[in-house]
Structure formats: structure tokens, C-alpha cells
Amino acid sequence: MGRRSVMFTPGDRPEMLRKSPTAGADVLVFDLEDAVAPQRKADARETVRAVLTDPAFDPDCEVCVRVNASESAIAADLEGLLQPADDELRLDSLMLPKVDSPADVEWLADELEAHDGSFPVFALIESAAGALAAPAIAAVPATDALVFGAEDLSADLGATRTADGTEVLYARERVVLAAAAHDCTAIDTLVTDFGNEAQLREDTAFSVQLGYDGKLAIHPSQVDPINEAFTPSGSDREWARRVLEAKQHADAEGRGVFEVDGEMIDAPLIAQAERIRSRAVAADRWHGSNGSDASQ
């Protein structure tokens, strides 16, 4: 399943939670952390569980919950979400904020096991310690995605946020490198000014250029531009189709290198074609297509 757009929705707003699938995001994140005031945490847990156990709530996308950061708050989150265990829960993954080390993800995995549960973890990297430990965090078996959080990282560094983002560029690149090295999904940081579509499009294009698989969104209006940026064009799909089709013939003939349209194709370009195919399939899921152009 593609993860082009990862949209947050406050966990204490039931009407927004139920409406969130209409935005078209690949991943919905029901937020128990930053989007919820401290005095409303308990209400948010009840609200999120009520939506996730409602048989009428069955969106055609990944459903994730962002738990809180402290161990005591996470324990309360899991108790509220996973108990009683006999109810069917429409939940696919968990997002863990402020991950500083592999031990943070391992602790969450142990807590889930104590609840007889197991979910892929989105590890949110938003501190200097987390950025430096990103490769080790990505290597934890429970880690399924690395998520880069530039705003909290800037605060941790004492850096001044700028339009071009050079102050967080090293960490941004380190996170995507760590994710690629350990076969994790890489999700890039959000654009806080959700009314500025031009800025969003420019920043998302840079996310694609860096090699990220998707991007965070904090408003439904951000989802379509993000999805569009991470959706391969028709020409890219056709190139990928020709490459992967030619690869099948080359494999049958025992050739590791082959030619497509005058271009020599080897392992890196094959990997690029497979990446385009994967993104195309994710995009086609929303348009009711079978993705045949990119999946041959």
C-alpha cells in the first residue's frame, strides 16, 4: 500500500475523524498527541476507540494512531485503544513521536505484545538524538516507516526555520537514507502554512527529489497536491512498463544489462522503474483503476 499522503486528524474531534477518509489520504493518523490538549487526552482515547470499533467506519486506506511520547501516557493510550480486546478494531499501524533511540520502538513493541497486539510502527524522528540514531531506529523489526519532523527538530537544535530549510537539510537527508538502507517507508515533514499551496507544491517536489515516499499533511487541502507530486506521470509509467517488460526478457536470456530506447538499463534503473510502478499502483487505487499500465 502506498503512503504518499499521511494526514493528521485531532483525536478528540469525532466528526472530523469520521469525515477524514473523504480527503483521499493514503494514511489517516488519528492524533492523541500534539493535536489534543492535556485535559482532553482521556476523552480523545474514548473518541478514537469509538470510531475505530464502529463497523460503519471502514475506509479504503491505512488507519494509524499517533500515541503520546511518555511511557505512562503511551500505556494509557494502549489501554484505552486495545481494551477490551474482544471488539474489532479498524487499526493498521501506530505512530510513535519523539523517537530518540531504538529502545523507544522496542519498548512500544513490548507493550503491544503485553496487550496481545502487534502493529507496524511509524517512528517520528524529531530530535537531534533521533536524527543521529535514525539508522539504528530503522533497523528495529517493528519499525515500518521513518517520519521526519522538522519543526520539533528545529526547536531541539535552537535553529531558526528558513524558507529553504538548510538548517534541517542534513537531518532530512539522513532520515531518508536510513529508511532506504533498511527498507522502510520514508515520510517527509509537513508544511505548516496549509493555506500556501505554492509553498506546499515546491516543498513536496523537493521531498520527491530527496527520495521520500510520502509527506505529512495537517489539512485536507494539502492531500491532493501531495498525492499529485508522488504520483508518476504518464510518461514515467510508460518508461517503467517498458523497462520491466524488457527485464523479463533479459532475465529469461540470462542478461543483467539490457537496452531500452537506446538507454542501457542496469540494477539502479530497474529499482527506479519498480519504485515508479509501486507509486502508480497506489495512485490508481484512488481512481478505481487496475494500474495495468504500470504493473505489467
PDB file of C-alpha atoms in Angstrom:
ATOM      1  CA  MET A   1       0.000   0.000   0.000  1.00  0.00           C
ATOM      2  CA  GLY A   2       1.301   3.450  -0.912  1.00  0.00           C
ATOM      3  CA  ARG A   3       1.887   6.120   1.686  1.00  0.00           C
ATOM      4  CA  ARG A   4       2.040   9.264  -0.410  1.00  0.00           C
ATOM      5  CA  SER A   5      -0.035  11.423   1.928  1.00  0.00           C
ATOM      6  CA  VAL A   6      -0.164  10.946   5.715  1.00  0.00           C
ATOM      7  CA  MET A   7      -2.857  13.200   7.202  1.00  0.00           C
ATOM      8  CA  PHE A   8      -3.311  14.044  10.885  1.00  0.00           C
ATOM      9  CA  THR A   9      -6.747  14.488  12.452  1.00  0.00           C
ATOM     10  CA  PRO A  10      -7.279  15.506  16.100  1.00  0.00           C
ATOM     11  CA  GLY A  11      -8.340  12.531  18.192  1.00  0.00           C
ATOM     12  CA  ASP A  12     -10.931  14.449  20.185  1.00  0.00           C
ATOM     13  CA  ARG A  13     -12.980  15.541  17.147  1.00  0.00           C
ATOM     14  CA  PRO A  14     -15.320  12.659  16.250  1.00  0.00           C
ATOM     15  CA  GLU A  15     -16.962  14.435  13.321  1.00  0.00           C
ATOM     16  CA  MET A  16     -13.549  15.129  11.770  1.00  0.00           C
ATOM     17  CA  LEU A  17     -12.346  11.569  12.376  1.00  0.00           C
ATOM     18  CA  ARG A  18     -15.361  10.081  10.618  1.00  0.00           C
ATOM     19  CA  LYS A  19     -15.105  12.528   7.725  1.00  0.00           C
ATOM     20  CA  SER A  20     -11.321  12.192   7.301  1.00  0.00           C
ATOM     21  CA  PRO A  21     -11.421   9.375   4.680  1.00  0.00           C
ATOM     22  CA  THR A  22     -13.059  11.754   2.193  1.00  0.00           C
ATOM     23  CA  ALA A  23      -9.805  13.741   1.939  1.00  0.00           C
ATOM     24  CA  GLY A  24      -8.246  10.924  -0.089  1.00  0.00           C
ATOM     25  CA  ALA A  25      -5.109  10.481   2.013  1.00  0.00           C
ATOM     26  CA  ASP A  26      -3.264   7.173   1.790  1.00  0.00           C
ATOM     27  CA  VAL A  27      -2.773   7.145   5.575  1.00  0.00           C
ATOM     28  CA  LEU A  28      -5.081   8.649   8.195  1.00  0.00           C
ATOM     29  CA  VAL A  29      -3.413   9.434  11.516  1.00  0.00           C
ATOM     30  CA  PHE A  30      -5.775   9.861  14.448  1.00  0.00           C
ATOM     31  CA  ASP A  31      -3.722  12.041  16.760  1.00  0.00           C
ATOM     32  CA  LEU A  32      -3.659  11.561  20.525  1.00  0.00           C
ATOM     33  CA  GLU A  33      -0.547  13.702  20.986  1.00  0.00           C
ATOM     34  CA  ASP A  34       0.058  17.299  19.876  1.00  0.00           C
ATOM     35  CA  ALA A  35      -3.422  17.936  18.460  1.00  0.00           C
ATOM     36  CA  VAL A  36      -5.115  17.151  21.790  1.00  0.00           C
ATOM     37  CA  ALA A  37      -5.000  19.380  24.878  1.00  0.00           C
ATOM     38  CA  PRO A  38      -3.725  17.635  28.046  1.00  0.00           C
ATOM     39  CA  GLN A  39      -7.099  17.841  29.775  1.00  0.00           C
ATOM     40  CA  ARG A  40      -8.794  16.129  26.819  1.00  0.00           C
ATOM     41  CA  LYS A  41      -6.484  13.114  26.437  1.00  0.00           C
ATOM     42  CA  ALA A  42      -8.885  10.688  28.124  1.00  0.00           C
ATOM     43  CA  ASP A  43     -11.795  11.929  26.011  1.00  0.00           C
ATOM     44  CA  ALA A  44      -9.677  11.557  22.867  1.00  0.00           C
ATOM     45  CA  ARG A  45      -8.844   7.937  23.675  1.00  0.00           C
ATOM     46  CA  GLU A  46     -12.528   7.124  24.079  1.00  0.00           C
ATOM     47  CA  THR A  47     -13.427   9.012  20.913  1.00  0.00           C
ATOM     48  CA  VAL A  48     -10.787   7.324  18.768  1.00  0.00           C
ATOM     49  CA  ARG A  49     -11.715   3.879  20.057  1.00  0.00           C
ATOM     50  CA  ALA A  50     -15.417   4.536  19.413  1.00  0.00           C
ATOM     51  CA  VAL A  51     -14.677   5.413  15.773  1.00  0.00           C
ATOM     52  CA  LEU A  52     -12.244   2.541  15.235  1.00  0.00           C
ATOM     53  CA  THR A  53     -14.688  -0.036  16.618  1.00  0.00           C
ATOM     54  CA  ASP A  54     -17.649   1.261  14.638  1.00  0.00           C
ATOM     55  CA  PRO A  55     -18.423  -1.264  11.842  1.00  0.00           C
ATOM     56  CA  ALA A  56     -19.569   1.626   9.669  1.00  0.00           C
ATOM     57  CA  PHE A  57     -16.038   3.058   9.718  1.00  0.00           C
ATOM     58  CA  ASP A  58     -14.100   1.047   7.146  1.00  0.00           C
ATOM     59  CA  PRO A  59     -12.077   3.365   4.887  1.00  0.00           C
ATOM     60  CA  ASP A  60     -10.080   2.146   1.911  1.00  0.00           C
ATOM     61  CA  CYS A  61      -6.780   3.404   3.291  1.00  0.00           C
ATOM     62  CA  GLU A  62      -4.327   2.798   6.115  1.00  0.00           C
ATOM     63  CA  VAL A  63      -5.530   3.887   9.567  1.00  0.00           C
ATOM     64  CA  CYS A  64      -2.864   4.867  12.099  1.00  0.00           C
ATOM     65  CA  VAL A  65      -2.981   6.316  15.617  1.00  0.00           C
ATOM     66  CA  ARG A  66      -0.271   8.631  16.943  1.00  0.00           C
ATOM     67  CA  VAL A  67       0.211   7.818  20.597  1.00  0.00           C
ATOM     68  CA  ASN A  68       1.791  10.149  23.130  1.00  0.00           C
ATOM     69  CA  ALA A  69       5.501  10.361  23.914  1.00  0.00           C
ATOM     70  CA  SER A  70       5.922   9.443  27.585  1.00  0.00           C
ATOM     71  CA  GLU A  71       5.777   5.822  28.715  1.00  0.00           C
ATOM     72  CA  SER A  72       2.939   6.464  31.170  1.00  0.00           C
ATOM     73  CA  ALA A  73       0.855   8.255  28.526  1.00  0.00           C
ATOM     74  CA  ILE A  74       1.549   5.544  25.942  1.00  0.00           C
ATOM     75  CA  ALA A  75       0.454   2.886  28.435  1.00  0.00           C
ATOM     76  CA  ALA A  76      -2.805   4.794  28.936  1.00  0.00           C
ATOM     77  CA  ASP A  77      -3.229   5.156  25.163  1.00  0.00           C
ATOM     78  CA  LEU A  78      -2.799   1.438  24.558  1.00  0.00           C
ATOM     79  CA  GLU A  79      -5.104   0.547  27.420  1.00  0.00           C
ATOM     80  CA  GLY A  80      -7.754   2.866  26.012  1.00  0.00           C
ATOM     81  CA  LEU A  81      -7.353   1.615  22.435  1.00  0.00           C
ATOM     82  CA  LEU A  82      -6.823  -2.100  22.871  1.00  0.00           C
ATOM     83  CA  GLN A  83      -9.046  -2.994  25.839  1.00  0.00           C
ATOM     84  CA  PRO A  84     -11.365  -4.802  25.848  1.00  0.00           C
ATOM     85  CA  ALA A  85      -9.694  -6.950  23.228  1.00  0.00           C
ATOM     86  CA  ASP A  86     -12.881  -8.643  22.023  1.00  0.00           C
ATOM     87  CA  ASP A  87     -14.001  -5.623  19.951  1.00  0.00           C
ATOM     88  CA  GLU A  88     -12.926  -5.473  16.298  1.00  0.00           C
ATOM     89  CA  LEU A  89     -10.552  -2.523  15.866  1.00  0.00           C
ATOM     90  CA  ARG A  90     -10.063  -0.846  12.454  1.00  0.00           C
ATOM     91  CA  LEU A  91      -6.403  -0.054  13.088  1.00  0.00           C
ATOM     92  CA  ASP A  92      -3.411  -0.775  10.850  1.00  0.00           C
ATOM     93  CA  SER A  93      -0.414   0.934  12.459  1.00  0.00           C
ATOM     94  CA  LEU A  94       0.834   3.200  15.251  1.00  0.00           C
ATOM     95  CA  MET A  95       2.945   6.360  15.109  1.00  0.00           C
ATOM     96  CA  LEU A  96       5.427   6.898  17.934  1.00  0.00           C
ATOM     97  CA  PRO A  97       6.537  10.519  18.430  1.00  0.00           C
ATOM     98  CA  LYS A  98       9.890  11.801  19.667  1.00  0.00           C
ATOM     99  CA  VAL A  99      11.822   8.622  18.945  1.00  0.00           C
ATOM    100  CA  ASP A 100      15.379   9.178  20.177  1.00  0.00           C
ATOM    101  CA  SER A 101      16.737   5.630  20.064  1.00  0.00           C
ATOM    102  CA  PRO A 102      15.917   2.061  19.002  1.00  0.00           C
ATOM    103  CA  ALA A 103      14.923   1.349  22.605  1.00  0.00           C
ATOM    104  CA  ASP A 104      11.869   3.612  22.223  1.00  0.00           C
ATOM    105  CA  VAL A 105      10.412   1.491  19.410  1.00  0.00           C
ATOM    106  CA  GLU A 106      11.404  -1.738  21.146  1.00  0.00           C
ATOM    107  CA  TRP A 107       9.618  -0.613  24.318  1.00  0.00           C
ATOM    108  CA  LEU A 108       6.429   0.100  22.367  1.00  0.00           C
ATOM    109  CA  ALA A 109       6.643  -3.285  20.650  1.00  0.00           C
ATOM    110  CA  ASP A 110       6.975  -4.972  24.046  1.00  0.00           C
ATOM    111  CA  GLU A 111       3.968  -3.076  25.381  1.00  0.00           C
ATOM    112  CA  LEU A 112       1.921  -4.129  22.369  1.00  0.00           C
ATOM    113  CA  GLU A 113       2.931  -7.743  22.908  1.00  0.00           C
ATOM    114  CA  ALA A 114       1.732  -7.467  26.506  1.00  0.00           C
ATOM    115  CA  HIS A 115      -1.655  -6.476  25.061  1.00  0.00           C
ATOM    116  CA  ASP A 116      -1.515  -9.421  22.625  1.00  0.00           C
ATOM    117  CA  GLY A 117      -1.133  -6.940  19.795  1.00  0.00           C
ATOM    118  CA  SER A 118       1.370  -6.180  17.049  1.00  0.00           C
ATOM    119  CA  PHE A 119       1.322  -3.174  14.730  1.00  0.00           C
ATOM    120  CA  PRO A 120       3.830  -1.655  12.304  1.00  0.00           C
ATOM    121  CA  VAL A 121       5.375   1.468  13.822  1.00  0.00           C
ATOM    122  CA  PHE A 122       5.885   4.864  12.201  1.00  0.00           C
ATOM    123  CA  ALA A 123       8.922   6.214  14.094  1.00  0.00           C
ATOM    124  CA  LEU A 124       8.769  10.009  14.195  1.00  0.00           C
ATOM    125  CA  ILE A 125      12.280  11.477  14.134  1.00  0.00           C
ATOM    126  CA  GLU A 126      12.127  14.999  15.554  1.00  0.00           C
ATOM    127  CA  SER A 127      15.207  15.483  17.760  1.00  0.00           C
ATOM    128  CA  ALA A 128      18.971  15.661  17.322  1.00  0.00           C
ATOM    129  CA  ALA A 129      19.358  12.316  19.100  1.00  0.00           C
ATOM    130  CA  GLY A 130      16.721  10.737  16.884  1.00  0.00           C
ATOM    131  CA  ALA A 131      18.308  12.021  13.682  1.00  0.00           C
ATOM    132  CA  LEU A 132      21.722  10.674  14.675  1.00  0.00           C
ATOM    133  CA  ALA A 133      20.191   7.318  15.652  1.00  0.00           C
ATOM    134  CA  ALA A 134      17.960   7.068  12.561  1.00  0.00           C
ATOM    135  CA  PRO A 135      19.790   4.074  11.008  1.00  0.00           C
ATOM    136  CA  ALA A 136      19.531   2.061  14.235  1.00  0.00           C
ATOM    137  CA  ILE A 137      15.881   3.054  14.684  1.00  0.00           C
ATOM    138  CA  ALA A 138      15.078   1.939  11.133  1.00  0.00           C
ATOM    139  CA  ALA A 139      16.759  -1.404  11.821  1.00  0.00           C
ATOM    140  CA  VAL A 140      14.297  -2.328  14.601  1.00  0.00           C
ATOM    141  CA  PRO A 141      11.976  -5.021  13.205  1.00  0.00           C
ATOM    142  CA  ALA A 142       8.835  -3.199  14.390  1.00  0.00           C
ATOM    143  CA  THR A 143       9.830  -0.007  12.534  1.00  0.00           C
ATOM    144  CA  ASP A 144       7.923   0.123   9.254  1.00  0.00           C
ATOM    145  CA  ALA A 145       8.389   3.823   8.460  1.00  0.00           C
ATOM    146  CA  LEU A 146      10.610   6.733   9.430  1.00  0.00           C
ATOM    147  CA  VAL A 147       8.882  10.109   9.634  1.00  0.00           C
ATOM    148  CA  PHE A 148      10.882  13.338   9.624  1.00  0.00           C
ATOM    149  CA  GLY A 149       9.625  16.148  11.859  1.00  0.00           C
ATOM    150  CA  ALA A 150      11.439  19.390  11.068  1.00  0.00           C
ATOM    151  CA  GLU A 151       9.579  21.722  13.433  1.00  0.00           C
ATOM    152  CA  ASP A 152      10.392  19.897  16.668  1.00  0.00           C
ATOM    153  CA  LEU A 153      13.906  19.202  15.445  1.00  0.00           C
ATOM    154  CA  SER A 154      14.476  22.909  14.862  1.00  0.00           C
ATOM    155  CA  ALA A 155      13.297  23.651  18.397  1.00  0.00           C
ATOM    156  CA  ASP A 156      15.603  20.953  19.768  1.00  0.00           C
ATOM    157  CA  LEU A 157      18.551  22.413  17.866  1.00  0.00           C
ATOM    158  CA  GLY A 158      17.695  26.018  18.635  1.00  0.00           C
ATOM    159  CA  ALA A 159      17.747  26.596  14.885  1.00  0.00           C
ATOM    160  CA  THR A 160      15.834  29.274  13.012  1.00  0.00           C
ATOM    161  CA  ARG A 161      13.439  27.886  10.399  1.00  0.00           C
ATOM    162  CA  THR A 162      14.013  29.299   6.947  1.00  0.00           C
ATOM    163  CA  ALA A 163      12.178  29.016   3.649  1.00  0.00           C
ATOM    164  CA  ASP A 164      14.852  26.844   2.047  1.00  0.00           C
ATOM    165  CA  GLY A 165      15.284  24.629   5.121  1.00  0.00           C
ATOM    166  CA  THR A 166      19.074  24.388   5.043  1.00  0.00           C
ATOM    167  CA  GLU A 167      19.128  24.274   8.840  1.00  0.00           C
ATOM    168  CA  VAL A 168      17.476  20.818   8.818  1.00  0.00           C
ATOM    169  CA  LEU A 169      18.714  19.512   5.463  1.00  0.00           C
ATOM    170  CA  TYR A 170      21.358  17.167   6.890  1.00  0.00           C
ATOM    171  CA  ALA A 171      18.827  15.507   9.197  1.00  0.00           C
ATOM    172  CA  ARG A 172      16.232  15.382   6.416  1.00  0.00           C
ATOM    173  CA  GLU A 173      18.678  13.558   4.161  1.00  0.00           C
ATOM    174  CA  ARG A 174      19.884  11.301   6.987  1.00  0.00           C
ATOM    175  CA  VAL A 175      16.351  10.093   7.699  1.00  0.00           C
ATOM    176  CA  VAL A 176      15.622   9.178   4.083  1.00  0.00           C
ATOM    177  CA  LEU A 177      18.996   7.449   3.789  1.00  0.00           C
ATOM    178  CA  ALA A 178      18.343   5.398   6.935  1.00  0.00           C
ATOM    179  CA  ALA A 179      14.897   4.415   5.688  1.00  0.00           C
ATOM    180  CA  ALA A 180      16.238   3.327   2.303  1.00  0.00           C
ATOM    181  CA  ALA A 181      19.039   1.310   3.909  1.00  0.00           C
ATOM    182  CA  HIS A 182      16.560  -0.694   5.980  1.00  0.00           C
ATOM    183  CA  ASP A 183      13.657  -0.913   3.508  1.00  0.00           C
ATOM    184  CA  CYS A 184      11.369   1.399   5.500  1.00  0.00           C
ATOM    185  CA  THR A 185       8.897   3.893   4.121  1.00  0.00           C
ATOM    186  CA  ALA A 186      10.265   7.458   4.364  1.00  0.00           C
ATOM    187  CA  ILE A 187       7.712  10.177   5.161  1.00  0.00           C
ATOM    188  CA  ASP A 188       8.817  13.800   4.941  1.00  0.00           C
ATOM    189  CA  THR A 189       7.992  16.722   7.184  1.00  0.00           C
ATOM    190  CA  LEU A 190       4.866  18.850   6.928  1.00  0.00           C
ATOM    191  CA  VAL A 191       4.289  22.359   5.616  1.00  0.00           C
ATOM    192  CA  THR A 192       2.698  24.276   8.479  1.00  0.00           C
ATOM    193  CA  ASP A 193       1.125  27.028   6.338  1.00  0.00           C
ATOM    194  CA  PHE A 194      -1.691  24.888   4.938  1.00  0.00           C
ATOM    195  CA  GLY A 195      -3.127  27.844   3.031  1.00  0.00           C
ATOM    196  CA  ASN A 196       0.032  28.291   0.963  1.00  0.00           C
ATOM    197  CA  GLU A 197      -0.363  25.803  -1.881  1.00  0.00           C
ATOM    198  CA  ALA A 198       2.614  27.151  -3.816  1.00  0.00           C
ATOM    199  CA  GLN A 199       4.922  26.524  -0.885  1.00  0.00           C
ATOM    200  CA  LEU A 200       3.452  23.064  -0.385  1.00  0.00           C
ATOM    201  CA  ARG A 201       3.988  22.119  -4.021  1.00  0.00           C
ATOM    202  CA  GLU A 202       7.567  23.399  -4.008  1.00  0.00           C
ATOM    203  CA  ASP A 203       8.438  21.620  -0.761  1.00  0.00           C
ATOM    204  CA  THR A 204       6.764  18.384  -1.858  1.00  0.00           C
ATOM    205  CA  ALA A 205       8.662  18.411  -5.148  1.00  0.00           C
ATOM    206  CA  PHE A 206      11.855  18.620  -3.069  1.00  0.00           C
ATOM    207  CA  SER A 207      10.621  15.691  -0.935  1.00  0.00           C
ATOM    208  CA  VAL A 208      10.305  13.630  -4.113  1.00  0.00           C
ATOM    209  CA  GLN A 209      13.749  14.771  -5.266  1.00  0.00           C
ATOM    210  CA  LEU A 210      15.308  13.657  -1.965  1.00  0.00           C
ATOM    211  CA  GLY A 211      13.776  10.197  -2.325  1.00  0.00           C
ATOM    212  CA  TYR A 212      10.934  10.317   0.184  1.00  0.00           C
ATOM    213  CA  ASP A 213       7.914   8.084  -0.361  1.00  0.00           C
ATOM    214  CA  GLY A 214       5.318  10.456   1.084  1.00  0.00           C
ATOM    215  CA  LYS A 215       4.653  13.567   3.118  1.00  0.00           C
ATOM    216  CA  LEU A 216       2.756  14.652   6.208  1.00  0.00           C
ATOM    217  CA  ALA A 217      -0.409  16.737   5.892  1.00  0.00           C
ATOM    218  CA  ILE A 218      -2.276  18.684   8.562  1.00  0.00           C
ATOM    219  CA  HIS A 219      -5.256  19.766   6.470  1.00  0.00           C
ATOM    220  CA  PRO A 220      -7.407  18.036   3.809  1.00  0.00           C
ATOM    221  CA  SER A 221      -6.498  20.753   1.294  1.00  0.00           C
ATOM    222  CA  GLN A 222      -2.891  19.522   1.355  1.00  0.00           C
ATOM    223  CA  VAL A 223      -3.698  15.951   0.356  1.00  0.00           C
ATOM    224  CA  ASP A 224      -4.337  16.372  -3.382  1.00  0.00           C
ATOM    225  CA  PRO A 225      -1.133  18.362  -4.106  1.00  0.00           C
ATOM    226  CA  ILE A 226       0.905  15.810  -2.139  1.00  0.00           C
ATOM    227  CA  ASN A 227      -0.709  12.851  -3.881  1.00  0.00           C
ATOM    228  CA  GLU A 228      -0.173  14.504  -7.244  1.00  0.00           C
ATOM    229  CA  ALA A 229       3.541  15.056  -6.582  1.00  0.00           C
ATOM    230  CA  PHE A 230       4.091  11.436  -5.576  1.00  0.00           C
ATOM    231  CA  THR A 231       2.029  10.063  -8.481  1.00  0.00           C
ATOM    232  CA  PRO A 232       4.093   9.119 -11.544  1.00  0.00           C
ATOM    233  CA  SER A 233       3.302  10.874 -14.805  1.00  0.00           C
ATOM    234  CA  GLY A 234       2.060   9.011 -17.846  1.00  0.00           C
ATOM    235  CA  SER A 235       5.489   9.127 -19.487  1.00  0.00           C
ATOM    236  CA  ASP A 236       7.172   7.811 -16.332  1.00  0.00           C
ATOM    237  CA  ARG A 237       4.674   4.953 -16.134  1.00  0.00           C
ATOM    238  CA  GLU A 238       5.258   4.034 -19.758  1.00  0.00           C
ATOM    239  CA  TRP A 239       9.056   4.086 -19.294  1.00  0.00           C
ATOM    240  CA  ALA A 240       8.749   1.860 -16.216  1.00  0.00           C
ATOM    241  CA  ARG A 241       6.476  -0.543 -18.085  1.00  0.00           C
ATOM    242  CA  ARG A 242       8.955  -0.869 -20.950  1.00  0.00           C
ATOM    243  CA  VAL A 243      11.899  -1.345 -18.585  1.00  0.00           C
ATOM    244  CA  LEU A 244      10.216  -4.035 -16.502  1.00  0.00           C
ATOM    245  CA  GLU A 245       8.920  -5.801 -19.594  1.00  0.00           C
ATOM    246  CA  ALA A 246      12.413  -5.770 -21.102  1.00  0.00           C
ATOM    247  CA  LYS A 247      13.806  -7.054 -17.813  1.00  0.00           C
ATOM    248  CA  GLN A 248      11.616 -10.147 -18.075  1.00  0.00           C
ATOM    249  CA  HIS A 249      13.108 -10.932 -21.499  1.00  0.00           C
ATOM    250  CA  ALA A 250      16.634 -10.211 -20.243  1.00  0.00           C
ATOM    251  CA  ASP A 251      16.137 -12.490 -17.228  1.00  0.00           C
ATOM    252  CA  ALA A 252      14.959 -15.295 -19.489  1.00  0.00           C
ATOM    253  CA  GLU A 253      18.116 -14.877 -21.562  1.00  0.00           C
ATOM    254  CA  GLY A 254      20.410 -14.576 -18.536  1.00  0.00           C
ATOM    255  CA  ARG A 255      21.392 -10.945 -19.215  1.00  0.00           C
ATOM    256  CA  GLY A 256      21.854  -8.497 -16.320  1.00  0.00           C
ATOM    257  CA  VAL A 257      22.149  -5.404 -18.531  1.00  0.00           C
ATOM    258  CA  PHE A 258      19.855  -4.562 -21.442  1.00  0.00           C
ATOM    259  CA  GLU A 259      18.772  -1.667 -23.623  1.00  0.00           C
ATOM    260  CA  VAL A 260      15.511   0.305 -23.682  1.00  0.00           C
ATOM    261  CA  ASP A 261      15.087   3.189 -26.140  1.00  0.00           C
ATOM    262  CA  GLY A 262      18.848   3.493 -26.565  1.00  0.00           C
ATOM    263  CA  GLU A 263      19.481   3.630 -22.809  1.00  0.00           C
ATOM    264  CA  MET A 264      21.493   0.953 -21.027  1.00  0.00           C
ATOM    265  CA  ILE A 265      19.442  -0.404 -18.121  1.00  0.00           C
ATOM    266  CA  ASP A 266      21.044  -1.974 -15.054  1.00  0.00           C
ATOM    267  CA  ALA A 267      20.080  -2.560 -11.419  1.00  0.00           C
ATOM    268  CA  PRO A 268      19.696   1.107 -10.298  1.00  0.00           C
ATOM    269  CA  LEU A 269      17.358   1.941 -13.176  1.00  0.00           C
ATOM    270  CA  ILE A 270      15.409  -1.275 -12.630  1.00  0.00           C
ATOM    271  CA  ALA A 271      14.932  -0.239  -8.988  1.00  0.00           C
ATOM    272  CA  GLN A 272      13.720   3.175 -10.182  1.00  0.00           C
ATOM    273  CA  ALA A 273      11.212   1.526 -12.527  1.00  0.00           C
ATOM    274  CA  GLU A 274       9.925  -0.677  -9.707  1.00  0.00           C
ATOM    275  CA  ARG A 275       9.530   2.385  -7.493  1.00  0.00           C
ATOM    276  CA  ILE A 276       7.502   4.131 -10.197  1.00  0.00           C
ATOM    277  CA  ARG A 277       5.314   1.047 -10.572  1.00  0.00           C
ATOM    278  CA  SER A 278       4.691   0.905  -6.821  1.00  0.00           C
ATOM    279  CA  ARG A 279       3.681   4.558  -6.684  1.00  0.00           C
ATOM    280  CA  ALA A 280       1.462   4.178  -9.740  1.00  0.00           C
ATOM    281  CA  VAL A 281      -0.411   1.266  -8.191  1.00  0.00           C
ATOM    282  CA  ALA A 282      -1.009   3.311  -5.024  1.00  0.00           C
ATOM    283  CA  ALA A 283      -2.302   6.226  -7.069  1.00  0.00           C
ATOM    284  CA  ASP A 284      -4.577   4.081  -9.224  1.00  0.00           C
ATOM    285  CA  ARG A 285      -6.240   2.661  -6.130  1.00  0.00           C
ATOM    286  CA  TRP A 286      -7.961   6.021  -5.601  1.00  0.00           C
ATOM    287  CA  HIS A 287      -9.143   6.326  -9.191  1.00  0.00           C
ATOM    288  CA  GLY A 288     -10.718   2.889  -9.456  1.00  0.00           C
ATOM    289  CA  SER A 289      -8.106   1.769 -11.970  1.00  0.00           C
ATOM    290  CA  ASN A 290      -6.331  -1.566 -12.034  1.00  0.00           C
ATOM    291  CA  GLY A 291      -2.971   0.089 -12.633  1.00  0.00           C
ATOM    292  CA  SER A 292      -2.284  -2.117 -15.611  1.00  0.00           C
ATOM    293  CA  ASP A 293      -0.067   0.397 -17.383  1.00  0.00           C
ATOM    294  CA  ALA A 294       2.498   0.277 -14.617  1.00  0.00           C
ATOM    295  CA  SER A 295       2.147  -3.203 -13.279  1.00  0.00           C
ATOM    296  CA  GLN A 296       2.890  -5.364 -16.286  1.00  0.00           C
TER     297      GLN A 296
END
